[in-house]
Amino acid sequence: MTDFLETDRLVLRAFTAADTDHLFALDNDPRVMRFINGGRPTSRRNPRPASSRVLRP
């Protein structure tokens, strides 16, 4: 996997399927989602369409 950016304390990389649970947790945090959709949580049955575009195998 190619990193986008790496420093001594941070590695930025593309999302993978292993990140799904963490993304779901963020999507269900009203403090995060208030900046995206007014604070509504995201259902696992109806994931954001963008999720399929950002996740890599």
mmCIF file of N, CA, C and O in Angstrom, residues 5-51:
data_model
loop_
_atom_site.group_PDB
_atom_site.id
_atom_site.type_symbol
_atom_site.label_atom_id
_atom_site.label_comp_id
_atom_site.label_asym_id
_atom_site.label_seq_id
_atom_site.Cartn_x
_atom_site.Cartn_y
_atom_site.Cartn_z
ATOM 1 N N LEU A 5 1.201 10.328 2.891
ATOM 2 C CA LEU A 5 2.083 11.222 3.616
ATOM 3 C C LEU A 5 2.535 10.510 4.877
ATOM 4 O O LEU A 5 1.729 9.860 5.545
ATOM 5 N N GLU A 6 3.798 10.625 5.205
ATOM 6 C CA GLU A 6 4.295 10.017 6.431
ATOM 7 C C GLU A 6 5.251 10.967 7.118
ATOM 8 O O GLU A 6 6.137 11.548 6.491
ATOM 9 N N THR A 7 5.030 11.135 8.422
ATOM 10 C CA THR A 7 5.942 11.899 9.268
ATOM 11 C C THR A 7 6.333 10.993 10.428
ATOM 12 O O THR A 7 5.913 9.842 10.501
ATOM 13 N N ASP A 8 7.093 11.520 11.372
ATOM 14 C CA ASP A 8 7.483 10.726 12.538
ATOM 15 C C ASP A 8 6.276 10.306 13.370
ATOM 16 O O ASP A 8 6.300 9.273 14.022
ATOM 17 N N ARG A 9 5.195 11.105 13.348
ATOM 18 C CA ARG A 9 4.054 10.833 14.213
ATOM 19 C C ARG A 9 2.765 10.497 13.472
ATOM 20 O O ARG A 9 1.763 10.172 14.105
ATOM 21 N N LEU A 10 2.747 10.572 12.157
ATOM 22 C CA LEU A 10 1.500 10.415 11.413
ATOM 23 C C LEU A 10 1.743 9.709 10.088
ATOM 24 O O LEU A 10 2.730 9.980 9.406
ATOM 25 N N VAL A 11 0.821 8.800 9.737
ATOM 26 C CA VAL A 11 0.842 8.164 8.419
ATOM 27 C C VAL A 11 -0.547 8.328 7.821
ATOM 28 O O VAL A 11 -1.532 7.863 8.397
ATOM 29 N N LEU A 12 -0.642 9.017 6.698
ATOM 30 C CA LEU A 12 -1.905 9.144 5.972
ATOM 31 C C LEU A 12 -1.886 8.145 4.835
ATOM 32 O O LEU A 12 -0.922 8.066 4.084
ATOM 33 N N ARG A 13 -2.986 7.376 4.706
ATOM 34 C CA ARG A 13 -3.069 6.363 3.665
ATOM 35 C C ARG A 13 -4.518 6.249 3.224
ATOM 36 O O ARG A 13 -5.417 6.791 3.860
ATOM 37 N N ALA A 14 -4.748 5.531 2.164
ATOM 38 C CA ALA A 14 -6.110 5.289 1.690
ATOM 39 C C ALA A 14 -6.844 4.399 2.682
ATOM 40 O O ALA A 14 -6.240 3.569 3.361
ATOM 41 N N PHE A 15 -8.169 4.589 2.777
ATOM 42 C CA PHE A 15 -8.982 3.714 3.614
ATOM 43 C C PHE A 15 -8.989 2.307 3.030
ATOM 44 O O PHE A 15 -8.906 2.134 1.818
ATOM 45 N N THR A 16 -9.094 1.312 3.917
ATOM 46 C CA THR A 16 -9.224 -0.082 3.490
ATOM 47 C C THR A 16 -10.458 -0.676 4.175
ATOM 48 O O THR A 16 -11.059 -0.051 5.058
ATOM 49 N N ALA A 17 -10.806 -1.885 3.795
ATOM 50 C CA ALA A 17 -11.950 -2.562 4.410
ATOM 51 C C ALA A 17 -11.730 -2.736 5.914
ATOM 52 O O ALA A 17 -12.693 -2.762 6.683
ATOM 53 N N ALA A 18 -10.500 -2.821 6.349
ATOM 54 C CA ALA A 18 -10.197 -2.955 7.775
ATOM 55 C C ALA A 18 -10.584 -1.706 8.563
ATOM 56 O O ALA A 18 -10.710 -1.752 9.788
ATOM 57 N N ASP A 19 -10.804 -0.602 7.881
ATOM 58 C CA ASP A 19 -11.179 0.655 8.531
ATOM 59 C C ASP A 19 -12.689 0.808 8.696
ATOM 60 O O ASP A 19 -13.146 1.773 9.304
ATOM 61 N N THR A 20 -13.470 -0.134 8.199
ATOM 62 C CA THR A 20 -14.925 -0.002 8.165
ATOM 63 C C THR A 20 -15.522 0.258 9.543
ATOM 64 O O THR A 20 -16.348 1.158 9.704
ATOM 65 N N ASP A 21 -15.131 -0.512 10.554
ATOM 66 C CA ASP A 21 -15.698 -0.320 11.897
ATOM 67 C C ASP A 21 -15.357 1.050 12.469
ATOM 68 O O ASP A 21 -16.188 1.680 13.127
ATOM 69 N N HIS A 22 -14.153 1.524 12.202
ATOM 70 C CA HIS A 22 -13.757 2.847 12.695
ATOM 71 C C HIS A 22 -14.543 3.953 11.985
ATOM 72 O O HIS A 22 -14.962 4.924 12.617
ATOM 73 N N LEU A 23 -14.736 3.811 10.680
ATOM 74 C CA LEU A 23 -15.529 4.791 9.936
ATOM 75 C C LEU A 23 -16.980 4.790 10.408
ATOM 76 O O LEU A 23 -17.609 5.849 10.541
ATOM 77 N N PHE A 24 -17.513 3.602 10.684
ATOM 78 C CA PHE A 24 -18.881 3.502 11.181
ATOM 79 C C PHE A 24 -18.999 4.206 12.539
ATOM 80 O O PHE A 24 -19.971 4.906 12.802
ATOM 81 N N ALA A 25 -17.996 4.035 13.407
ATOM 82 C CA ALA A 25 -18.013 4.702 14.711
ATOM 83 C C ALA A 25 -18.016 6.223 14.536
ATOM 84 O O ALA A 25 -18.763 6.929 15.228
ATOM 85 N N LEU A 26 -17.212 6.727 13.625
ATOM 86 C CA LEU A 26 -17.209 8.171 13.362
ATOM 87 C C LEU A 26 -18.553 8.631 12.801
ATOM 88 O O LEU A 26 -19.063 9.687 13.185
ATOM 89 N N ASP A 27 -19.118 7.838 11.907
ATOM 90 C CA ASP A 27 -20.400 8.186 11.292
ATOM 91 C C ASP A 27 -21.549 8.173 12.296
ATOM 92 O O ASP A 27 -22.609 8.706 12.025
ATOM 93 N N ASN A 28 -21.361 7.552 13.440
ATOM 94 C CA ASN A 28 -22.401 7.498 14.461
ATOM 95 C C ASN A 28 -22.102 8.397 15.651
ATOM 96 O O ASN A 28 -22.791 8.337 16.654
ATOM 97 N N ASP A 29 -21.097 9.227 15.526
ATOM 98 C CA ASP A 29 -20.773 10.190 16.574
ATOM 99 C C ASP A 29 -21.412 11.528 16.199
ATOM 100 O O ASP A 29 -21.001 12.166 15.234
ATOM 101 N N PRO A 30 -22.432 11.954 16.949
ATOM 102 C CA PRO A 30 -23.117 13.205 16.600
ATOM 103 C C PRO A 30 -22.187 14.415 16.585
ATOM 104 O O PRO A 30 -22.410 15.369 15.848
ATOM 105 N N ARG A 31 -21.105 14.362 17.389
ATOM 106 C CA ARG A 31 -20.159 15.493 17.405
ATOM 107 C C ARG A 31 -19.407 15.596 16.078
ATOM 108 O O ARG A 31 -18.982 16.681 15.696
ATOM 109 N N VAL A 32 -19.230 14.468 15.397
ATOM 110 C CA VAL A 32 -18.580 14.468 14.082
ATOM 111 C C VAL A 32 -19.601 14.794 12.994
ATOM 112 O O VAL A 32 -19.380 15.657 12.145
ATOM 113 N N MET A 33 -20.735 14.098 13.059
ATOM 114 C CA MET A 33 -21.732 14.208 11.990
ATOM 115 C C MET A 33 -22.427 15.563 11.949
ATOM 116 O O MET A 33 -22.992 15.932 10.926
ATOM 117 N N ARG A 34 -22.363 16.341 13.015
ATOM 118 C CA ARG A 34 -23.006 17.662 12.967
ATOM 119 C C ARG A 34 -22.383 18.542 11.890
ATOM 120 O O ARG A 34 -23.022 19.438 11.367
ATOM 121 N N PHE A 35 -21.136 18.278 11.542
ATOM 122 C CA PHE A 35 -20.478 19.047 10.484
ATOM 123 C C PHE A 35 -20.801 18.502 9.094
ATOM 124 O O PHE A 35 -20.529 19.164 8.097
ATOM 125 N N ILE A 36 -21.338 17.290 9.016
ATOM 126 C CA ILE A 36 -21.576 16.635 7.729
ATOM 127 C C ILE A 36 -23.044 16.644 7.342
ATOM 128 O O ILE A 36 -23.405 16.981 6.220
ATOM 129 N N ASN A 37 -23.909 16.261 8.302
ATOM 130 C CA ASN A 37 -25.332 16.167 7.938
ATOM 131 C C ASN A 37 -26.263 16.653 9.051
ATOM 132 O O ASN A 37 -27.410 16.237 9.108
ATOM 133 N N GLY A 38 -25.770 17.473 9.934
ATOM 134 C CA GLY A 38 -26.608 17.991 11.003
ATOM 135 C C GLY A 38 -26.671 17.098 12.225
ATOM 136 O O GLY A 38 -27.447 17.355 13.133
ATOM 137 N N GLY A 39 -25.887 16.043 12.296
ATOM 138 C CA GLY A 39 -25.812 15.195 13.472
ATOM 139 C C GLY A 39 -26.527 13.873 13.379
ATOM 140 O O GLY A 39 -26.571 13.124 14.343
ATOM 141 N N ARG A 40 -27.090 13.543 12.218
ATOM 142 C CA ARG A 40 -27.804 12.262 12.069
ATOM 143 C C ARG A 40 -26.804 11.110 11.906
ATOM 144 O O ARG A 40 -25.888 11.197 11.100
ATOM 145 N N PRO A 41 -26.999 10.013 12.662
ATOM 146 C CA PRO A 41 -26.109 8.858 12.516
ATOM 147 C C PRO A 41 -26.345 8.133 11.192
ATOM 148 O O PRO A 41 -27.388 8.289 10.567
ATOM 149 N N THR A 42 -25.372 7.337 10.781
ATOM 150 C CA THR A 42 -25.458 6.558 9.549
ATOM 151 C C THR A 42 -25.730 5.102 9.901
ATOM 152 O O THR A 42 -25.083 4.542 10.773
ATOM 153 N N SER A 43 -26.670 4.492 9.215
ATOM 154 C CA SER A 43 -27.005 3.090 9.444
ATOM 155 C C SER A 43 -26.064 2.181 8.656
ATOM 156 O O SER A 43 -25.663 2.511 7.544
ATOM 157 N N ARG A 44 -25.736 1.031 9.223
ATOM 158 C CA ARG A 44 -24.930 0.060 8.473
ATOM 159 C C ARG A 44 -25.715 -0.483 7.286
ATOM 160 O O ARG A 44 -25.144 -0.905 6.306
ATOM 161 N N ARG A 45 -27.050 -0.486 7.386
ATOM 162 C CA ARG A 45 -27.870 -0.968 6.275
ATOM 163 C C ARG A 45 -27.917 0.038 5.137
ATOM 164 O O ARG A 45 -28.195 -0.314 4.010
ATOM 165 N N ASN A 46 -27.664 1.282 5.435
ATOM 166 C CA ASN A 46 -27.708 2.333 4.421
ATOM 167 C C ASN A 46 -26.438 3.175 4.520
ATOM 168 O O ASN A 46 -26.481 4.328 4.903
ATOM 169 N N PRO A 47 -25.286 2.577 4.181
ATOM 170 C CA PRO A 47 -24.030 3.323 4.308
ATOM 171 C C PRO A 47 -23.952 4.462 3.304
ATOM 172 O O PRO A 47 -24.654 4.488 2.303
ATOM 173 N N ARG A 48 -23.086 5.392 3.613
ATOM 174 C CA ARG A 48 -22.883 6.507 2.689
ATOM 175 C C ARG A 48 -22.379 5.967 1.357
ATOM 176 O O ARG A 48 -21.496 5.121 1.325
ATOM 177 N N PRO A 49 -22.925 6.439 0.256
ATOM 178 C CA PRO A 49 -22.438 5.970 -1.060
ATOM 179 C C PRO A 49 -20.943 6.211 -1.253
ATOM 180 O O PRO A 49 -20.271 5.450 -1.900
ATOM 181 N N ALA A 50 -20.428 7.253 -0.651
ATOM 182 C CA ALA A 50 -19.000 7.560 -0.816
ATOM 183 C C ALA A 50 -18.115 6.485 -0.201
ATOM 184 O O ALA A 50 -16.985 6.299 -0.615
ATOM 185 N N SER A 51 -18.640 5.742 0.788
ATOM 186 C CA SER A 51 -17.827 4.715 1.446
ATOM 187 C C SER A 51 -17.290 3.708 0.462
ATOM 188 O O SER A 51 -16.160 3.254 0.555
#
